[in-house]
Short mmCIF file of C-alpha atoms in Angstrom, two decimals:
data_model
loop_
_atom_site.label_atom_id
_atom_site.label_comp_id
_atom_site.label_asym_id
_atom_site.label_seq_id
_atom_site.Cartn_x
_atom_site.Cartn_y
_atom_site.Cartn_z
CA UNK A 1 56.43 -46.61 -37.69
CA UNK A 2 57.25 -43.69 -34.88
CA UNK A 3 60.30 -43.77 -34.00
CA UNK A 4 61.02 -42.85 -30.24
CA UNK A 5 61.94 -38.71 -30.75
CA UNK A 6 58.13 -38.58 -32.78
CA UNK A 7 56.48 -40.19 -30.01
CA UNK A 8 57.56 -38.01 -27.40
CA UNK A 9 56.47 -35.26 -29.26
CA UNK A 10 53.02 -36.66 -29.90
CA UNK A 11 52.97 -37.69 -25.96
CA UNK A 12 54.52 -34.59 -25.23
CA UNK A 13 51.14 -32.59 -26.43
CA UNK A 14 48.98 -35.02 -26.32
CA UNK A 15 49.25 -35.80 -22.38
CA UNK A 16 48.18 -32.34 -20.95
CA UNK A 17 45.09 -32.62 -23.90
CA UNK A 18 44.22 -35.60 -22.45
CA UNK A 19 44.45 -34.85 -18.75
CA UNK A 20 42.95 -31.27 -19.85
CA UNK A 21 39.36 -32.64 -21.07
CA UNK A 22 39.46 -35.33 -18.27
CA UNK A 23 39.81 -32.41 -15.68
CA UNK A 24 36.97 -30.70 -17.40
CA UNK A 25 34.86 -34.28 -17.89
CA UNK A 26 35.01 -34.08 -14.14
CA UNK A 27 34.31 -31.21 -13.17
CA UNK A 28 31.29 -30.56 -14.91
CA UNK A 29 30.36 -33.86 -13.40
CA UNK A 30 30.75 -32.75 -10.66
CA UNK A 31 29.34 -29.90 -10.69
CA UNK A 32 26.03 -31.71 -12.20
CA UNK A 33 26.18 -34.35 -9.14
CA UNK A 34 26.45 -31.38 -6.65
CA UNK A 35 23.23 -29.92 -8.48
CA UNK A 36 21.60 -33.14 -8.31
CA UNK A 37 22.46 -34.12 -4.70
CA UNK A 38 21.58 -30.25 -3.80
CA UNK A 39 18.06 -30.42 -5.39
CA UNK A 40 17.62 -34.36 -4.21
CA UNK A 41 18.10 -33.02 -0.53
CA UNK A 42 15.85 -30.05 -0.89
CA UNK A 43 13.35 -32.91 -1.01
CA UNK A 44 14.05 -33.46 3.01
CA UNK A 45 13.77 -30.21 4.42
CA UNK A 46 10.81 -28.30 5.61
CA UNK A 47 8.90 -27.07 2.62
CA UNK A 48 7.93 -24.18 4.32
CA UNK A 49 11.00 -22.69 5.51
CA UNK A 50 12.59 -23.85 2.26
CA UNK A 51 9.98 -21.22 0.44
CA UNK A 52 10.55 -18.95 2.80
CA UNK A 53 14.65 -18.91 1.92
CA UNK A 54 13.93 -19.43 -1.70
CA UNK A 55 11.92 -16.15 -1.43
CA UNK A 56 14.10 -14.07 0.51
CA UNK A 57 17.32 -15.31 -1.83
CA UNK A 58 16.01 -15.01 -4.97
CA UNK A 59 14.30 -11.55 -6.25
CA UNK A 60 12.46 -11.46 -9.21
CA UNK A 61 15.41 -9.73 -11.68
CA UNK A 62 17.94 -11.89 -10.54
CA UNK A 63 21.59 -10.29 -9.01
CA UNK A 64 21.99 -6.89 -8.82
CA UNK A 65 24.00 -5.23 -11.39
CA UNK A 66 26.10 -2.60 -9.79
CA UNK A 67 28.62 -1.98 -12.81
CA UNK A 68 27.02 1.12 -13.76
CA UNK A 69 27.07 3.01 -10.50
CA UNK A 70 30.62 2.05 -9.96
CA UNK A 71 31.53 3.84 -13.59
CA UNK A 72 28.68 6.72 -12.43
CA UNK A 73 30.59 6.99 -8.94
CA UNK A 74 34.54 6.96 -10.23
CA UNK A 75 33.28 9.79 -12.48
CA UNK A 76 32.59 11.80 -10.11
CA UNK A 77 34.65 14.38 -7.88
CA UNK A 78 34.17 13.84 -4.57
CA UNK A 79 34.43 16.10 -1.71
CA UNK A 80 35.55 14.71 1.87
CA UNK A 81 33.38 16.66 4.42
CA UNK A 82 30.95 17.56 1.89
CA UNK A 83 27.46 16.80 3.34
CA UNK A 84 24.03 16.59 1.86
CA UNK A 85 21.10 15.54 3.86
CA UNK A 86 17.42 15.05 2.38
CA UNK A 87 14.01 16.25 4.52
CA UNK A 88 12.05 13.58 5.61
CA UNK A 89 9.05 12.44 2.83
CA UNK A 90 5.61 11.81 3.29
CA UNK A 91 3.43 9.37 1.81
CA UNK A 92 3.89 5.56 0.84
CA UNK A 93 6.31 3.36 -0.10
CA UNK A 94 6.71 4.36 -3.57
CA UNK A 95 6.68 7.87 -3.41
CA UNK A 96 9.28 7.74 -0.20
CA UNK A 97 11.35 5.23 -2.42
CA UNK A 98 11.91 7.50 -5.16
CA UNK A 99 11.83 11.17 -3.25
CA UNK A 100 14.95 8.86 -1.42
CA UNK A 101 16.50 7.83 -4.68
CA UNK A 102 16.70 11.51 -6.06
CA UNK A 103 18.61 12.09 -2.72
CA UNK A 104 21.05 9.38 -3.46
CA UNK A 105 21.46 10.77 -7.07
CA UNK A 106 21.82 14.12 -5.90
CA UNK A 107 24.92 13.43 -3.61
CA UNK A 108 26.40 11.57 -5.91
CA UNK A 109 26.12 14.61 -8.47
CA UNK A 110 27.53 16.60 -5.60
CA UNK A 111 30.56 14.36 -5.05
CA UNK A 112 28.95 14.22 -1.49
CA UNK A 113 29.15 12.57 1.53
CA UNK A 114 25.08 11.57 2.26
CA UNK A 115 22.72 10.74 5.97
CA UNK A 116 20.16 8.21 4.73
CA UNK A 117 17.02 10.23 4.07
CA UNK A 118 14.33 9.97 6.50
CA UNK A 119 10.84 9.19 6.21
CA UNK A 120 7.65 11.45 7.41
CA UNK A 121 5.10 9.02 8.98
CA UNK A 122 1.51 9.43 7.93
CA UNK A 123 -1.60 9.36 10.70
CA UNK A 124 -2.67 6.24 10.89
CA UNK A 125 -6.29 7.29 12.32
CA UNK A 126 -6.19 9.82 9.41
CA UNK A 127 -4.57 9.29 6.38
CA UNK A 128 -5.17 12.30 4.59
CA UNK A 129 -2.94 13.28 7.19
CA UNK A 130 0.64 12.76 5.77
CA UNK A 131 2.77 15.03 8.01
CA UNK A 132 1.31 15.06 11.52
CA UNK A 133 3.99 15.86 13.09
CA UNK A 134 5.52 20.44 12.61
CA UNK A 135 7.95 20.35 11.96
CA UNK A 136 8.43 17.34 10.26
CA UNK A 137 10.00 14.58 12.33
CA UNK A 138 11.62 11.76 10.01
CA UNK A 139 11.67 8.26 10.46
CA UNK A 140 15.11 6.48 10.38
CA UNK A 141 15.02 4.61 6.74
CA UNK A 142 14.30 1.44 8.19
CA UNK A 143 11.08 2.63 8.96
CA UNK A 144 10.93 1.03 5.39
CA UNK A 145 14.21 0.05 3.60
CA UNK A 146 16.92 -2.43 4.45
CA UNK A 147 19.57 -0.07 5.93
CA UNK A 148 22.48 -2.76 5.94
CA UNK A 149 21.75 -3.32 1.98
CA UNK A 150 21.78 0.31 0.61
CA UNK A 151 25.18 0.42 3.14
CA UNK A 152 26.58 -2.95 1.70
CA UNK A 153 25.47 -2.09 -1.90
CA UNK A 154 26.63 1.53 -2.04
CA UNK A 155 30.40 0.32 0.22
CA UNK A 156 30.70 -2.13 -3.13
CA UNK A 157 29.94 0.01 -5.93
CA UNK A 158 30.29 3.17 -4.51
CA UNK A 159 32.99 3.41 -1.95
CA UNK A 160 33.86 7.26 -2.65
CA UNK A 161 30.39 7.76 -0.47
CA UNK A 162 30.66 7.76 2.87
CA UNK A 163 27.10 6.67 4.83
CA UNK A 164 25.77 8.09 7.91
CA UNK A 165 22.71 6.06 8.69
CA UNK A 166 21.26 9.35 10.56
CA UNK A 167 22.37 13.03 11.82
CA UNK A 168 22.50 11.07 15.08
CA UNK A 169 25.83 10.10 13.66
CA UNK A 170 26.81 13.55 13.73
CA UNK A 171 25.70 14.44 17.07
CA UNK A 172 29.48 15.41 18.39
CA UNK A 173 30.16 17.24 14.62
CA UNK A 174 28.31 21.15 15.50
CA UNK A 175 29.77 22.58 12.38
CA UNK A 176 26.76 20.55 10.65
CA UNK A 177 23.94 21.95 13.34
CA UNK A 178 22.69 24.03 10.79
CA UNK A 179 22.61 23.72 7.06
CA UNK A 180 22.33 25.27 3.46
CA UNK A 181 19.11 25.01 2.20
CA UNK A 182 18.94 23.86 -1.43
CA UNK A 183 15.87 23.08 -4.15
CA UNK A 184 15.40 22.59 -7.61
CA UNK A 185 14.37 26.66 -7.56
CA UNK A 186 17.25 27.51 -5.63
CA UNK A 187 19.04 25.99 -8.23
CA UNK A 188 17.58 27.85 -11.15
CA UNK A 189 17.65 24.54 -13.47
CA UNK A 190 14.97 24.36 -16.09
CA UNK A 191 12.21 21.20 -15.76
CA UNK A 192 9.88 19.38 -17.85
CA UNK A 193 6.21 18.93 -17.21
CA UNK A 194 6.93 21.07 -13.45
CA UNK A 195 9.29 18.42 -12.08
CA UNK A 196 11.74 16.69 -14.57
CA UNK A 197 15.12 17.82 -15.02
CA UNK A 198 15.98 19.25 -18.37
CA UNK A 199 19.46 18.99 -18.91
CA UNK A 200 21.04 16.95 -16.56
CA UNK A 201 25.01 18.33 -17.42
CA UNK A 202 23.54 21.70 -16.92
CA UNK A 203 21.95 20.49 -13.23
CA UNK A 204 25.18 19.17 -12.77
CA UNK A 205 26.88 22.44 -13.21
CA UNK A 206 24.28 24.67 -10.96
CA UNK A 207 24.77 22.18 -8.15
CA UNK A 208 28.34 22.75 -8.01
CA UNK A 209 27.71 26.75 -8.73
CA UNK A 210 25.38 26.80 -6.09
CA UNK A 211 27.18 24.97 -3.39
CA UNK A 212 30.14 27.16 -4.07
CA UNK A 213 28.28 30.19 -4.14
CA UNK A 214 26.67 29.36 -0.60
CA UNK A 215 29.61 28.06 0.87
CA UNK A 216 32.58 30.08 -1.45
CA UNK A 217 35.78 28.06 -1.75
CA UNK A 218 38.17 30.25 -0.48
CA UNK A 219 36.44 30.60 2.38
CA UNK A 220 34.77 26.72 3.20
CA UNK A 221 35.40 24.89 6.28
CA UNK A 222 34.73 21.37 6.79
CA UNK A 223 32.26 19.79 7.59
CA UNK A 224 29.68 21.69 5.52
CA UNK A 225 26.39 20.16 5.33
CA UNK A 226 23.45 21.27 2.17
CA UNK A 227 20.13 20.18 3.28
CA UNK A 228 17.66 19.31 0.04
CA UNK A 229 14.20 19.89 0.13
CA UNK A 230 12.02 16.72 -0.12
CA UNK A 231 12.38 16.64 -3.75
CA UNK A 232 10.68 13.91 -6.54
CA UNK A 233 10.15 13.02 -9.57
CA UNK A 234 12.98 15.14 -10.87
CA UNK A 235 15.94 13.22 -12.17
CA UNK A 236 15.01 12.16 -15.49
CA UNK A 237 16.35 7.96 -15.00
CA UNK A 238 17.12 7.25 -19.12
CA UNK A 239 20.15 10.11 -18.80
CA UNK A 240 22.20 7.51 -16.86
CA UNK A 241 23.37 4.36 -18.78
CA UNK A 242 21.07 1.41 -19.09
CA UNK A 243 22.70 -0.65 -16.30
CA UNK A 244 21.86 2.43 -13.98
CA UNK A 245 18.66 3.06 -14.67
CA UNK A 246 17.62 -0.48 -14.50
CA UNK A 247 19.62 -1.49 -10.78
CA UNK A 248 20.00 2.19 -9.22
CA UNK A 249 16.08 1.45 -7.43
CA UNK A 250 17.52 -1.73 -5.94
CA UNK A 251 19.41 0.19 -3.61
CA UNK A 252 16.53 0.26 -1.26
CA UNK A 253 15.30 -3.41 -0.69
CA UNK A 254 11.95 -3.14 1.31
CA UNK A 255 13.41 -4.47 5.34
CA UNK A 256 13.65 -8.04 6.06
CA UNK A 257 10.73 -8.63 8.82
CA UNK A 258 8.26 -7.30 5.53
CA UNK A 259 9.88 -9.50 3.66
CA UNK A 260 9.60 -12.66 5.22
CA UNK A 261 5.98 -11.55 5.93
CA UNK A 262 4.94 -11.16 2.28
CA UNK A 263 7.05 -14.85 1.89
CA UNK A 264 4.46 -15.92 4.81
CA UNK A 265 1.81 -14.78 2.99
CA UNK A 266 2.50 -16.15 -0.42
CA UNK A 267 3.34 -19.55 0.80
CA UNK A 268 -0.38 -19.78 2.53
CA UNK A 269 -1.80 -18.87 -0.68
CA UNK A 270 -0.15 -20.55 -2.97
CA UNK A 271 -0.80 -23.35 -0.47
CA UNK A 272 -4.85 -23.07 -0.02
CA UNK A 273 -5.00 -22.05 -3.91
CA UNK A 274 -3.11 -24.95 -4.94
CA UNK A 275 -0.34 -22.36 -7.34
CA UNK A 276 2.67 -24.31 -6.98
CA UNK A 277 4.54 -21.21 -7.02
CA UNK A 278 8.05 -21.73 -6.82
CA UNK A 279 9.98 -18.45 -5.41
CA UNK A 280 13.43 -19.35 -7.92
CA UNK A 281 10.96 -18.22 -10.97
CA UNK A 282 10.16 -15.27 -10.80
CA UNK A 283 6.98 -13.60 -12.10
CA UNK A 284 6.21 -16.58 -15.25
CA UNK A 285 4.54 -18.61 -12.84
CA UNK A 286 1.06 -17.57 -15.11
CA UNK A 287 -0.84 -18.70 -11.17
CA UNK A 288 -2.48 -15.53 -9.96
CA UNK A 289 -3.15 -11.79 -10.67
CA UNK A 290 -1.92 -9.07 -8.69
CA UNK A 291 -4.72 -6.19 -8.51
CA UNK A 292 -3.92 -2.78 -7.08
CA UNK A 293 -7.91 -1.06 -6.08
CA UNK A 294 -7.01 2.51 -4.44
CA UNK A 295 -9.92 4.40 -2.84
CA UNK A 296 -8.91 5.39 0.11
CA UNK A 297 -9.77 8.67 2.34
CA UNK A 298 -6.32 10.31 0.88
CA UNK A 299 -6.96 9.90 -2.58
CA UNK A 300 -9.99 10.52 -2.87
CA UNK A 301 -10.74 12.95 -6.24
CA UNK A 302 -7.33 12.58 -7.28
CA UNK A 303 -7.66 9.61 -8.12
CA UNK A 304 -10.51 7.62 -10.74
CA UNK A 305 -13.32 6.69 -8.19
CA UNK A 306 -13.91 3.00 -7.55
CA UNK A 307 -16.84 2.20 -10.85
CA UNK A 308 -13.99 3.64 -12.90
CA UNK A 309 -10.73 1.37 -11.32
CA UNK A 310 -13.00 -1.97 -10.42
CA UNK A 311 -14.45 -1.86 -14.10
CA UNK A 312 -11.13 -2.01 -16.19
CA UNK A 313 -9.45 -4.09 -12.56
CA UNK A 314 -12.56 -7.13 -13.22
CA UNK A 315 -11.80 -6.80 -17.05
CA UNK A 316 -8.50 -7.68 -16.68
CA UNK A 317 -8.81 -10.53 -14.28
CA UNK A 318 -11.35 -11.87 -16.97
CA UNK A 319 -8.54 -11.59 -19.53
CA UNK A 320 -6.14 -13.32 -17.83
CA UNK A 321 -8.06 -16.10 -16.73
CA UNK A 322 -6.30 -16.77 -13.46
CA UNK A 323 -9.08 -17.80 -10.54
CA UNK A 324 -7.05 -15.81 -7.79
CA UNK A 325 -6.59 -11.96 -7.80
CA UNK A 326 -3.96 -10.64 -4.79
CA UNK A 327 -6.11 -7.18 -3.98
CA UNK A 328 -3.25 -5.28 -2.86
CA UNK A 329 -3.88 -2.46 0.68
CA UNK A 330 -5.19 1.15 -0.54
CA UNK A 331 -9.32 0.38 -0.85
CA UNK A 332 -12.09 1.31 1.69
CA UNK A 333 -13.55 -1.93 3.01
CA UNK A 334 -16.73 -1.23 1.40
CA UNK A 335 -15.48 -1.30 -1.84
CA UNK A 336 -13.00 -4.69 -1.19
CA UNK A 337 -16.52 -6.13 -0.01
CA UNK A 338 -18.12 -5.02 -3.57
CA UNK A 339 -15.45 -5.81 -5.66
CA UNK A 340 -14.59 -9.39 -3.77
CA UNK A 341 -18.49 -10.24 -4.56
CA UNK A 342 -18.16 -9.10 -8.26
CA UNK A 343 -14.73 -11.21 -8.78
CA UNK A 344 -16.41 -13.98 -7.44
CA UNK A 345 -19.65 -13.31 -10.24
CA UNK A 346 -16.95 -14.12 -12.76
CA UNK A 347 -14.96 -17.42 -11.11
CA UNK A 348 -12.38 -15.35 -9.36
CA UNK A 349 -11.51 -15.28 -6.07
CA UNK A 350 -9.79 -12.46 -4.43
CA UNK A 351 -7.11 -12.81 -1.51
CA UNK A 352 -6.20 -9.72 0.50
CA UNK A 353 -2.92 -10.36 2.56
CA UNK A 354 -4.86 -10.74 6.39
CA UNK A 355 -6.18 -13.65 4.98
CA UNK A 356 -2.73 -15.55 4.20
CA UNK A 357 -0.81 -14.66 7.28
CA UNK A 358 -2.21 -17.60 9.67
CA UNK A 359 -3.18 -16.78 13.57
CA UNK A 360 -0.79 -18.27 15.75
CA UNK A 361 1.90 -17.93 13.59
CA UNK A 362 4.64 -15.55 14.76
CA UNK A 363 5.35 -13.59 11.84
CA UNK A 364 1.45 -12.57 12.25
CA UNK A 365 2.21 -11.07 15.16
CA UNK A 366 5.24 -8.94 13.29
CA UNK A 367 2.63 -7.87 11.00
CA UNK A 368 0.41 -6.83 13.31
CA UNK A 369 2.93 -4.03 14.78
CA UNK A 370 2.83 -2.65 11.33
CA UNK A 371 1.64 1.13 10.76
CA UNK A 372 -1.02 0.77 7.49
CA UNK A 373 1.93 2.23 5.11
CA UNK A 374 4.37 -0.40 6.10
CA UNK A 375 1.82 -3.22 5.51
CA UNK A 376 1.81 -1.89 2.00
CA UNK A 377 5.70 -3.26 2.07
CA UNK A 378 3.59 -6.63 1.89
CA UNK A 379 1.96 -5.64 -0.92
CA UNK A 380 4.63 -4.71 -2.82
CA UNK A 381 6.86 -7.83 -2.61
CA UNK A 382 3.85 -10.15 -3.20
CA UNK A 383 2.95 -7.76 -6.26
CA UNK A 384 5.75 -8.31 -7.76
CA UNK A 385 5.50 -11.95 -8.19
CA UNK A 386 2.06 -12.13 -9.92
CA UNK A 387 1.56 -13.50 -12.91
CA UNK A 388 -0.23 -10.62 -14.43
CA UNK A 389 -0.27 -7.39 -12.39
CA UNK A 390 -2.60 -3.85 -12.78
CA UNK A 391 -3.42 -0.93 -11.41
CA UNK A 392 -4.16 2.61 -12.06
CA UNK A 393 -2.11 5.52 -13.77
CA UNK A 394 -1.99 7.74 -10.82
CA UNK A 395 -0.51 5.48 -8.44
CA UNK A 396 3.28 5.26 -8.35
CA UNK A 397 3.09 2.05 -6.46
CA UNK A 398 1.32 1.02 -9.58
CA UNK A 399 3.75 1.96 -11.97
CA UNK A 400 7.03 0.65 -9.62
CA UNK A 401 5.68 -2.37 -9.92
CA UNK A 402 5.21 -2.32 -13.78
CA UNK A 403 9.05 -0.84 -14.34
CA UNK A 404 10.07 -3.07 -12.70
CA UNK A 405 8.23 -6.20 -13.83
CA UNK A 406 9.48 -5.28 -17.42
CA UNK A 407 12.92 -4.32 -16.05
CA UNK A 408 12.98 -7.79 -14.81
CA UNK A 409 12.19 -9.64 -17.82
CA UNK A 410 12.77 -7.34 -21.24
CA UNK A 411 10.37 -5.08 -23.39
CA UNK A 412 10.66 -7.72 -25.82
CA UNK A 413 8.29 -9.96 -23.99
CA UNK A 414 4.80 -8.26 -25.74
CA UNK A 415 1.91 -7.10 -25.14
CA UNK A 416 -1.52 -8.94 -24.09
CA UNK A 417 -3.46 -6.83 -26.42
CA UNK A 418 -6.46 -5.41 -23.99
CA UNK A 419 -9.72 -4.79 -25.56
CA UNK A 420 -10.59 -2.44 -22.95
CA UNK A 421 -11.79 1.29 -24.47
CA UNK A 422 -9.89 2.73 -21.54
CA UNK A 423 -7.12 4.32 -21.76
CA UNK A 424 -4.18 1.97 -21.45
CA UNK A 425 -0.88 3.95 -20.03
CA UNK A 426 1.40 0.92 -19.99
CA UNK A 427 0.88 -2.73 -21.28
CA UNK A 428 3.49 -5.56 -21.48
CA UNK A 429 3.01 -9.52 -21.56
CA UNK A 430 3.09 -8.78 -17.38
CA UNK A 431 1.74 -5.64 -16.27
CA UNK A 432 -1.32 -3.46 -17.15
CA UNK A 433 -1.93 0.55 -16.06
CA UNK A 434 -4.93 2.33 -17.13
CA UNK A 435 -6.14 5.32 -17.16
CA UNK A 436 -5.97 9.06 -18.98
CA UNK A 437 -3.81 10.56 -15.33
CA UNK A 438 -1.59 13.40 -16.72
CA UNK A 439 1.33 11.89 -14.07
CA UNK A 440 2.07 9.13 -16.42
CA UNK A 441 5.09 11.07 -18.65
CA UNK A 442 6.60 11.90 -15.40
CA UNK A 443 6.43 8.87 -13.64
CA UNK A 444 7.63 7.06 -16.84
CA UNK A 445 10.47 9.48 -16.77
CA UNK A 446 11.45 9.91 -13.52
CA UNK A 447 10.75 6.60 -11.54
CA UNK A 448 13.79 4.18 -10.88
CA UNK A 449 12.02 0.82 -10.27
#
């Protein structure tokens, strides 16, 4: 038998065991309950607006992972008074996303204090027109991006930068009136294929050289403000680390008002369609195909003409044998009208985003205010949750998408093993691009998605 002194001691550790896993016992209960009662009530609300949130909470590759720019950032020296600012960029969303993402990267190479780059609005009447206005007048960045995010994102994981959201911020500072002009030539650094940095420690070096040299040391005064060229497809995205290259494009969030229009949208279709999409999923929803057509007056022989895109785009809806194809904005009607009728020849349907967004409803009427490059915004977010997505080599929107896609969800996820003869520039178990367009090394290089 135990005599009293042994059974303290067994008491003595076996008491806080006990209580231990009974703590735990109940708090995983709980915490399963809680689940339980939390998905029992989503049951009761408005299915709708419940969509709507799940949509606008949950992006397709999950929290951002800002771990790498904080190491990138405390690397860094940084300059108080140091000023870069970025011209404004023509063209569409993902072109302005990434010229504005080389801006970012550069300032935080300089050690530099940054204005949000601006954006160059296209013609609307013409859009071959891509800077009607001489000089060029920028847009504030909300013209597309979410503003309070890249601030929010960059005050986390990036405090050393300071944020002006435009030079109006600076109106009171005249030391900043007029810049230094700077450029990849200015800067002397050698590139790959005309635009890709070669060595980024050597950039590195020649940016600090050259801001010294235009504004010497000895003599600097602060405020001093270096004024970048609209610059792209330069910074070569695999010479950061992994974490980096994978969350440094989530920085700029397309704004809120597209957002919740592209949630709209998808709800309506996945309503009509019957998709039972569910927003919490992501992209392995296997419901519909996401088709990018671009014909348009300001691509026209630059990029494959529409026999050429609607050929491999028809294959591919055939292959994944989905009924409903998402046409994404960038095709003349005529050619939506042709390839609609051709889809439907082989059992698919094909949705363009006018049709989802219901009259009467409110969110319509935000859409309607849209310029024809911001209603690509719309696009892009309802892209990016197709089940299978494609689109042609020369389009960055295109390949965003793809980078992204795969970002989201791993390399390791395979291929779908096209039969088409034409040339196939990127293929994963999500996301298709085709064609032989001598832009694909660089984009592949260069774009953060």
């Amino acid at each position: 038998m135990l005599d009293s002194s042994n059974v303290s001691q067994v008491l003595k550790y076996a008491l806080p065991l006990l209580i231990t896993v009974w703590s735990l016992k109940y708090f995983f209960s709980y915490e399963a309950a809680y689940a339980n009662v939390a998905e029992v009530s989503r049951k009761f609300k408005d299915e709708k607006q419940l969509f709507i949130a799940d949509f606008l909470e949950h992006e397709i590759d999950g929290e951002l992972d800002g771990s790498g720019l904080s190491e990138l950032c405390a690397s860094k020296k940084w300059t108080p008074g140091l000023i870069l600012t970025c011209a404004p960029v023509p063209g569409g969303v993902a072109v302005v996303k990434n010229a504005h993402l080389n801006c970012i990267r550069f300032a935080i190479e300089m050690g530099a204090e940054l204005v949000a780059p601006s954006i160059q609005k296209r013609d609307d009447k013409d859009l071959k027109n891509l800077m009607p206005s001489k000089p060029p007048r920028g847009e504030p960045i909300d013209y597309f991006f979410d503003y309070d995010h890249l601030n929010q994102t960059l005050s986390e994981y990036c405090p050393q930068m300071k944020l002006y959201h435009s030079m109006d911020d600076l109106w009171d500072v005249p030391e900043v009136y007029t810049p230094h002009a700077m450029d990849l030539p200015l800067l002397t650094v050698p590139t790959i294929n005309g635009s890709v940095i070669a060595n980024v420690t050597y950039f590195s070096q020649q940016i600090s050289n050259y801001a010294d040299k235009e504004a010497p040391l000895d003599t600097r005064r602060y405020p001093v403000r270096f004024n970048l060229a609209a610059t792209n497809w330069a910074f070569p995205t695999e010479s950061d680390s992994p974490s980096v290259a994978r969350n440094f494009g989530r920085l700029l969030r397309i704004r809120e008002d597209a957002r919740q229009v592209a949630a709209v949208a998808l709800y309506t279709m996945q309503k009509r369609y019957k998709l039972a999409l569910d927003p919490r999923t992501g992209i392995k929803n296997g419901k519909f195909v996401g088709i990018h057509l671009r014909t348009e007056a300001d691509v026209e022989g630059v990029f494959p003409g529409f026999e050429a895109q609607s050929s491999f785009l028809l294959e591919y809806i055939a292959h994944s044998n989905m009924g409903v194809a998402f046409l994404a904005t960038g095709a003349k009607e005529q050619h939506i009208a042709q390839f609609t009728k051709r889809a439907k020849a082989i059992n698919a349907t094909v949705v363009l985003k006018k049709d989802v967004l219901p009259e009467g409803d409110p969110i319509k009427e935000v859409y309607d205010q849209f310029t024809w490059d911001q209603r690509s915004l719309v696009d892009y977010e309802i892209m990016l949750r197709a089940g299978f997505m494609a689109g042609p080599a020369e389009s960055s929107f295109a390949w965003n998408l793809a980078l992204r896609r795969n970002g989201a969800l791993g390399a390791s996820e395979g291929k779908q093993n096209l039969s088409s003869p034409t040339t196939v520039q990127w293929e994963d178990a999500y996301s298709a691009i085709f064609g032989a367009s001598e832009k694909a090394p660089v984009y592949k290089a260069t774009i953060w998605p």
